[in-house]
Amino acid sequence: MASWVAARRPAMAAPITPGEPETAVTVYSAPLLVLALLLATVAGVLIVVGVARLRRDGTAPR
């Protein structure tokens, strides 16, 4: 969660036409987004492995 929150920052986009106001946008950092997705994938795999082990053995992992 921390890498997802750290991956974004506010910025201002230039106006499309002269005389229009700037627009507030959110800019994302690609490396931190990849880290967040990688960590979520690892967590999901570990949950699946843990549940499979519990179902197979019938006991908690030691």
PDB file of N, CA and C in Angstrom:
ATOM      1  N   MET A   1       0.826  -1.187   0.000  1.00  0.00           N
ATOM      2  CA  MET A   1       0.000   0.000   0.000  1.00  0.00           C
ATOM      3  C   MET A   1       0.873   1.254   0.000  1.00  0.00           C
ATOM      4  N   ALA A   2       1.965   1.209   0.739  1.00  0.00           N
ATOM      5  CA  ALA A   2       2.823   2.395   0.837  1.00  0.00           C
ATOM      6  C   ALA A   2       3.437   2.756  -0.512  1.00  0.00           C
ATOM      7  N   SER A   3       3.831   1.743  -1.292  1.00  0.00           N
ATOM      8  CA  SER A   3       4.433   2.055  -2.590  1.00  0.00           C
ATOM      9  C   SER A   3       3.387   2.611  -3.557  1.00  0.00           C
ATOM     10  N   TRP A   4       2.129   2.197  -3.414  1.00  0.00           N
ATOM     11  CA  TRP A   4       1.069   2.734  -4.268  1.00  0.00           C
ATOM     12  C   TRP A   4       0.821   4.202  -3.935  1.00  0.00           C
ATOM     13  N   VAL A   5       0.770   4.517  -2.632  1.00  0.00           N
ATOM     14  CA  VAL A   5       0.537   5.900  -2.209  1.00  0.00           C
ATOM     15  C   VAL A   5       1.717   6.782  -2.603  1.00  0.00           C
ATOM     16  N   ALA A   6       2.933   6.259  -2.475  1.00  0.00           N
ATOM     17  CA  ALA A   6       4.121   7.044  -2.806  1.00  0.00           C
ATOM     18  C   ALA A   6       4.292   7.227  -4.314  1.00  0.00           C
ATOM     19  N   ALA A   7       3.592   6.428  -5.109  1.00  0.00           N
ATOM     20  CA  ALA A   7       3.767   6.474  -6.565  1.00  0.00           C
ATOM     21  C   ALA A   7       3.079   7.661  -7.212  1.00  0.00           C
ATOM     22  N   ARG A   8       2.207   8.330  -6.499  1.00  0.00           N
ATOM     23  CA  ARG A   8       1.467   9.428  -7.135  1.00  0.00           C
ATOM     24  C   ARG A   8       1.824  10.770  -6.519  1.00  0.00           C
ATOM     25  N   ARG A   9       1.708  11.799  -7.348  1.00  0.00           N
ATOM     26  CA  ARG A   9       1.931  13.163  -6.861  1.00  0.00           C
ATOM     27  C   ARG A   9       1.076  14.111  -7.693  1.00  0.00           C
ATOM     28  N   PRO A  10       0.601  15.171  -7.075  1.00  0.00           N
ATOM     29  CA  PRO A  10      -0.218  16.125  -7.831  1.00  0.00           C
ATOM     30  C   PRO A  10       0.649  17.009  -8.723  1.00  0.00           C
ATOM     31  N   ALA A  11       0.066  17.465  -9.808  1.00  0.00           N
ATOM     32  CA  ALA A  11       0.751  18.377 -10.736  1.00  0.00           C
ATOM     33  C   ALA A  11      -0.311  19.220 -11.430  1.00  0.00           C
ATOM     34  N   MET A  12       0.137  20.200 -12.162  1.00  0.00           N
ATOM     35  CA  MET A  12      -0.772  21.066 -12.917  1.00  0.00           C
ATOM     36  C   MET A  12      -0.503  20.877 -14.409  1.00  0.00           C
ATOM     37  N   ALA A  13      -1.571  20.641 -15.173  1.00  0.00           N
ATOM     38  CA  ALA A  13      -1.459  20.496 -16.625  1.00  0.00           C
ATOM     39  C   ALA A  13      -1.715  21.852 -17.279  1.00  0.00           C
ATOM     40  N   ALA A  14      -1.002  22.107 -18.332  1.00  0.00           N
ATOM     41  CA  ALA A  14      -1.161  23.373 -19.054  1.00  0.00           C
ATOM     42  C   ALA A  14      -2.552  23.446 -19.677  1.00  0.00           C
ATOM     43  N   PRO A  15      -3.060  24.647 -19.854  1.00  0.00           N
ATOM     44  CA  PRO A  15      -4.380  24.784 -20.481  1.00  0.00           C
ATOM     45  C   PRO A  15      -4.350  24.346 -21.946  1.00  0.00           C
ATOM     46  N   ILE A  16      -5.479  23.838 -22.412  1.00  0.00           N
ATOM     47  CA  ILE A  16      -5.569  23.386 -23.800  1.00  0.00           C
ATOM     48  C   ILE A  16      -5.623  24.577 -24.751  1.00  0.00           C
ATOM     49  N   THR A  17      -6.392  25.553 -24.391  1.00  0.00           N
ATOM     50  CA  THR A  17      -6.494  26.762 -25.217  1.00  0.00           C
ATOM     51  C   THR A  17      -6.082  27.968 -24.384  1.00  0.00           C
ATOM     52  N   PRO A  18      -5.560  28.999 -25.008  1.00  0.00           N
ATOM     53  CA  PRO A  18      -5.157  30.192 -24.257  1.00  0.00           C
ATOM     54  C   PRO A  18      -6.342  30.800 -23.502  1.00  0.00           C
ATOM     55  N   GLY A  19      -6.072  31.261 -22.304  1.00  0.00           N
ATOM     56  CA  GLY A  19      -7.095  31.893 -21.496  1.00  0.00           C
ATOM     57  C   GLY A  19      -7.847  30.939 -20.584  1.00  0.00           C
ATOM     58  N   GLU A  20      -7.681  29.643 -20.775  1.00  0.00           N
ATOM     59  CA  GLU A  20      -8.335  28.652 -19.916  1.00  0.00           C
ATOM     60  C   GLU A  20      -7.474  28.412 -18.675  1.00  0.00           C
ATOM     61  N   PRO A  21      -8.074  27.957 -17.581  1.00  0.00           N
ATOM     62  CA  PRO A  21      -7.286  27.696 -16.375  1.00  0.00           C
ATOM     63  C   PRO A  21      -6.493  26.389 -16.490  1.00  0.00           C
ATOM     64  N   GLU A  22      -5.473  26.270 -15.660  1.00  0.00           N
ATOM     65  CA  GLU A  22      -4.727  25.018 -15.588  1.00  0.00           C
ATOM     66  C   GLU A  22      -5.609  23.954 -14.938  1.00  0.00           C
ATOM     67  N   THR A  23      -5.283  22.701 -15.197  1.00  0.00           N
ATOM     68  CA  THR A  23      -6.052  21.586 -14.654  1.00  0.00           C
ATOM     69  C   THR A  23      -5.176  20.791 -13.693  1.00  0.00           C
ATOM     70  N   ALA A  24      -5.728  20.452 -12.538  1.00  0.00           N
ATOM     71  CA  ALA A  24      -5.005  19.612 -11.579  1.00  0.00           C
ATOM     72  C   ALA A  24      -5.042  18.165 -12.066  1.00  0.00           C
ATOM     73  N   VAL A  25      -3.882  17.523 -12.104  1.00  0.00           N
ATOM     74  CA  VAL A  25      -3.771  16.129 -12.542  1.00  0.00           C
ATOM     75  C   VAL A  25      -2.937  15.358 -11.528  1.00  0.00           C
ATOM     76  N   THR A  26      -2.983  14.044 -11.626  1.00  0.00           N
ATOM     77  CA  THR A  26      -2.156  13.176 -10.796  1.00  0.00           C
ATOM     78  C   THR A  26      -1.129  12.502 -11.692  1.00  0.00           C
ATOM     79  N   VAL A  27       0.131  12.577 -11.307  1.00  0.00           N
ATOM     80  CA  VAL A  27       1.227  11.968 -12.062  1.00  0.00           C
ATOM     81  C   VAL A  27       1.702  10.745 -11.281  1.00  0.00           C
ATOM     82  N   TYR A  28       1.863   9.625 -11.978  1.00  0.00           N
ATOM     83  CA  TYR A  28       2.275   8.380 -11.336  1.00  0.00           C
ATOM     84  C   TYR A  28       3.712   8.034 -11.707  1.00  0.00           C
ATOM     85  N   SER A  29       4.434   7.457 -10.753  1.00  0.00           N
ATOM     86  CA  SER A  29       5.802   6.995 -10.974  1.00  0.00           C
ATOM     87  C   SER A  29       5.748   5.527 -11.403  1.00  0.00           C
ATOM     88  N   ALA A  30       6.194   5.232 -12.610  1.00  0.00           N
ATOM     89  CA  ALA A  30       6.123   3.869 -13.141  1.00  0.00           C
ATOM     90  C   ALA A  30       6.872   2.843 -12.284  1.00  0.00           C
ATOM     91  N   PRO A  31       8.103   3.113 -11.830  1.00  0.00           N
ATOM     92  CA  PRO A  31       8.793   2.104 -11.024  1.00  0.00           C
ATOM     93  C   PRO A  31       8.056   1.771  -9.722  1.00  0.00           C
ATOM     94  N   LEU A  32       7.465   2.762  -9.084  1.00  0.00           N
ATOM     95  CA  LEU A  32       6.747   2.488  -7.843  1.00  0.00           C
ATOM     96  C   LEU A  32       5.433   1.754  -8.103  1.00  0.00           C
ATOM     97  N   LEU A  33       4.794   2.012  -9.236  1.00  0.00           N
ATOM     98  CA  LEU A  33       3.591   1.256  -9.588  1.00  0.00           C
ATOM     99  C   LEU A  33       3.931  -0.204  -9.864  1.00  0.00           C
ATOM    100  N   VAL A  34       5.033  -0.438 -10.551  1.00  0.00           N
ATOM    101  CA  VAL A  34       5.472  -1.812 -10.809  1.00  0.00           C
ATOM    102  C   VAL A  34       5.775  -2.512  -9.492  1.00  0.00           C
ATOM    103  N   LEU A  35       6.419  -1.816  -8.567  1.00  0.00           N
ATOM    104  CA  LEU A  35       6.702  -2.397  -7.256  1.00  0.00           C
ATOM    105  C   LEU A  35       5.411  -2.754  -6.532  1.00  0.00           C
ATOM    106  N   ALA A  36       4.414  -1.874  -6.565  1.00  0.00           N
ATOM    107  CA  ALA A  36       3.136  -2.144  -5.908  1.00  0.00           C
ATOM    108  C   ALA A  36       2.458  -3.368  -6.520  1.00  0.00           C
ATOM    109  N   LEU A  37       2.467  -3.470  -7.846  1.00  0.00           N
ATOM    110  CA  LEU A  37       1.851  -4.620  -8.502  1.00  0.00           C
ATOM    111  C   LEU A  37       2.617  -5.906  -8.212  1.00  0.00           C
ATOM    112  N   LEU A  38       3.932  -5.826  -8.163  1.00  0.00           N
ATOM    113  CA  LEU A  38       4.743  -6.998  -7.838  1.00  0.00           C
ATOM    114  C   LEU A  38       4.466  -7.473  -6.418  1.00  0.00           C
ATOM    115  N   LEU A  39       4.401  -6.546  -5.475  1.00  0.00           N
ATOM    116  CA  LEU A  39       4.118  -6.917  -4.090  1.00  0.00           C
ATOM    117  C   LEU A  39       2.720  -7.514  -3.947  1.00  0.00           C
ATOM    118  N   ALA A  40       1.742  -6.978  -4.662  1.00  0.00           N
ATOM    119  CA  ALA A  40       0.386  -7.534  -4.619  1.00  0.00           C
ATOM    120  C   ALA A  40       0.355  -8.940  -5.217  1.00  0.00           C
ATOM    121  N   THR A  41       1.115  -9.165  -6.279  1.00  0.00           N
ATOM    122  CA  THR A  41       1.184 -10.487  -6.894  1.00  0.00           C
ATOM    123  C   THR A  41       1.817 -11.495  -5.949  1.00  0.00           C
ATOM    124  N   VAL A  42       2.913 -11.113  -5.315  1.00  0.00           N
ATOM    125  CA  VAL A  42       3.583 -12.007  -4.359  1.00  0.00           C
ATOM    126  C   VAL A  42       2.645 -12.335  -3.201  1.00  0.00           C
ATOM    127  N   ALA A  43       1.934 -11.340  -2.692  1.00  0.00           N
ATOM    128  CA  ALA A  43       0.992 -11.576  -1.595  1.00  0.00           C
ATOM    129  C   ALA A  43      -0.103 -12.546  -2.031  1.00  0.00           C
ATOM    130  N   GLY A  44      -0.621 -12.378  -3.238  1.00  0.00           N
ATOM    131  CA  GLY A  44      -1.653 -13.282  -3.737  1.00  0.00           C
ATOM    132  C   GLY A  44      -1.156 -14.708  -3.880  1.00  0.00           C
ATOM    133  N   VAL A  45       0.043 -14.869  -4.403  1.00  0.00           N
ATOM    134  CA  VAL A  45       0.625 -16.211  -4.550  1.00  0.00           C
ATOM    135  C   VAL A  45       0.822 -16.853  -3.181  1.00  0.00           C
ATOM    136  N   LEU A  46       1.319 -16.095  -2.218  1.00  0.00           N
ATOM    137  CA  LEU A  46       1.524 -16.648  -0.879  1.00  0.00           C
ATOM    138  C   LEU A  46       0.202 -17.051  -0.226  1.00  0.00           C
ATOM    139  N   ILE A  47      -0.849 -16.294  -0.457  1.00  0.00           N
ATOM    140  CA  ILE A  47      -2.162 -16.660   0.084  1.00  0.00           C
ATOM    141  C   ILE A  47      -2.653 -17.960  -0.544  1.00  0.00           C
ATOM    142  N   VAL A  48      -2.522 -18.084  -1.859  1.00  0.00           N
ATOM    143  CA  VAL A  48      -2.963 -19.303  -2.537  1.00  0.00           C
ATOM    144  C   VAL A  48      -2.164 -20.504  -2.052  1.00  0.00           C
ATOM    145  N   VAL A  49      -0.857 -20.364  -1.920  1.00  0.00           N
ATOM    146  CA  VAL A  49      -0.019 -21.465  -1.441  1.00  0.00           C
ATOM    147  C   VAL A  49      -0.401 -21.836  -0.007  1.00  0.00           C
ATOM    148  N   GLY A  50      -0.630 -20.838   0.833  1.00  0.00           N
ATOM    149  CA  GLY A  50      -1.014 -21.109   2.220  1.00  0.00           C
ATOM    150  C   GLY A  50      -2.345 -21.821   2.322  1.00  0.00           C
ATOM    151  N   VAL A  51      -3.334 -21.385   1.551  1.00  0.00           N
ATOM    152  CA  VAL A  51      -4.647 -22.041   1.575  1.00  0.00           C
ATOM    153  C   VAL A  51      -4.537 -23.459   1.035  1.00  0.00           C
ATOM    154  N   ALA A  52      -3.776 -23.658  -0.025  1.00  0.00           N
ATOM    155  CA  ALA A  52      -3.597 -25.002  -0.580  1.00  0.00           C
ATOM    156  C   ALA A  52      -2.931 -25.920   0.435  1.00  0.00           C
ATOM    157  N   ARG A  53      -1.951 -25.405   1.160  1.00  0.00           N
ATOM    158  CA  ARG A  53      -1.272 -26.212   2.172  1.00  0.00           C
ATOM    159  C   ARG A  53      -2.230 -26.573   3.303  1.00  0.00           C
ATOM    160  N   LEU A  54      -3.047 -25.612   3.723  1.00  0.00           N
ATOM    161  CA  LEU A  54      -4.021 -25.886   4.780  1.00  0.00           C
ATOM    162  C   LEU A  54      -5.039 -26.932   4.336  1.00  0.00           C
ATOM    163  N   ARG A  55      -5.497 -26.833   3.114  1.00  0.00           N
ATOM    164  CA  ARG A  55      -6.490 -27.800   2.623  1.00  0.00           C
ATOM    165  C   ARG A  55      -5.881 -29.185   2.448  1.00  0.00           C
ATOM    166  N   ARG A  56      -4.634 -29.254   2.021  1.00  0.00           N
ATOM    167  CA  ARG A  56      -3.987 -30.542   1.785  1.00  0.00           C
ATOM    168  C   ARG A  56      -3.637 -31.233   3.094  1.00  0.00           C
ATOM    169  N   ASP A  57      -3.035 -30.497   4.028  1.00  0.00           N
ATOM    170  CA  ASP A  57      -2.577 -31.088   5.281  1.00  0.00           C
ATOM    171  C   ASP A  57      -3.665 -31.135   6.343  1.00  0.00           C
ATOM    172  N   GLY A  58      -4.581 -30.214   6.298  1.00  0.00           N
ATOM    173  CA  GLY A  58      -5.610 -30.148   7.322  1.00  0.00           C
ATOM    174  C   GLY A  58      -5.134 -29.512   8.611  1.00  0.00           C
ATOM    175  N   THR A  59      -3.907 -28.986   8.607  1.00  0.00           N
ATOM    176  CA  THR A  59      -3.352 -28.322   9.789  1.00  0.00           C
ATOM    177  C   THR A  59      -2.713 -27.010   9.370  1.00  0.00           C
ATOM    178  N   ALA A  60      -2.406 -26.207  10.357  1.00  0.00           N
ATOM    179  CA  ALA A  60      -1.722 -24.942  10.091  1.00  0.00           C
ATOM    180  C   ALA A  60      -0.262 -25.211   9.742  1.00  0.00           C
ATOM    181  N   PRO A  61       0.352 -24.379   8.904  1.00  0.00           N
ATOM    182  CA  PRO A  61       1.778 -24.542   8.584  1.00  0.00           C
ATOM    183  C   PRO A  61       2.641 -24.360   9.824  1.00  0.00           C
ATOM    184  N   ARG A  62       3.748 -25.098   9.870  1.00  0.00           N
ATOM    185  CA  ARG A  62       4.633 -25.032  11.043  1.00  0.00           C
ATOM    186  C   ARG A  62       5.824 -24.189  10.779  1.00  0.00           C
TER     187      ARG A  62
END
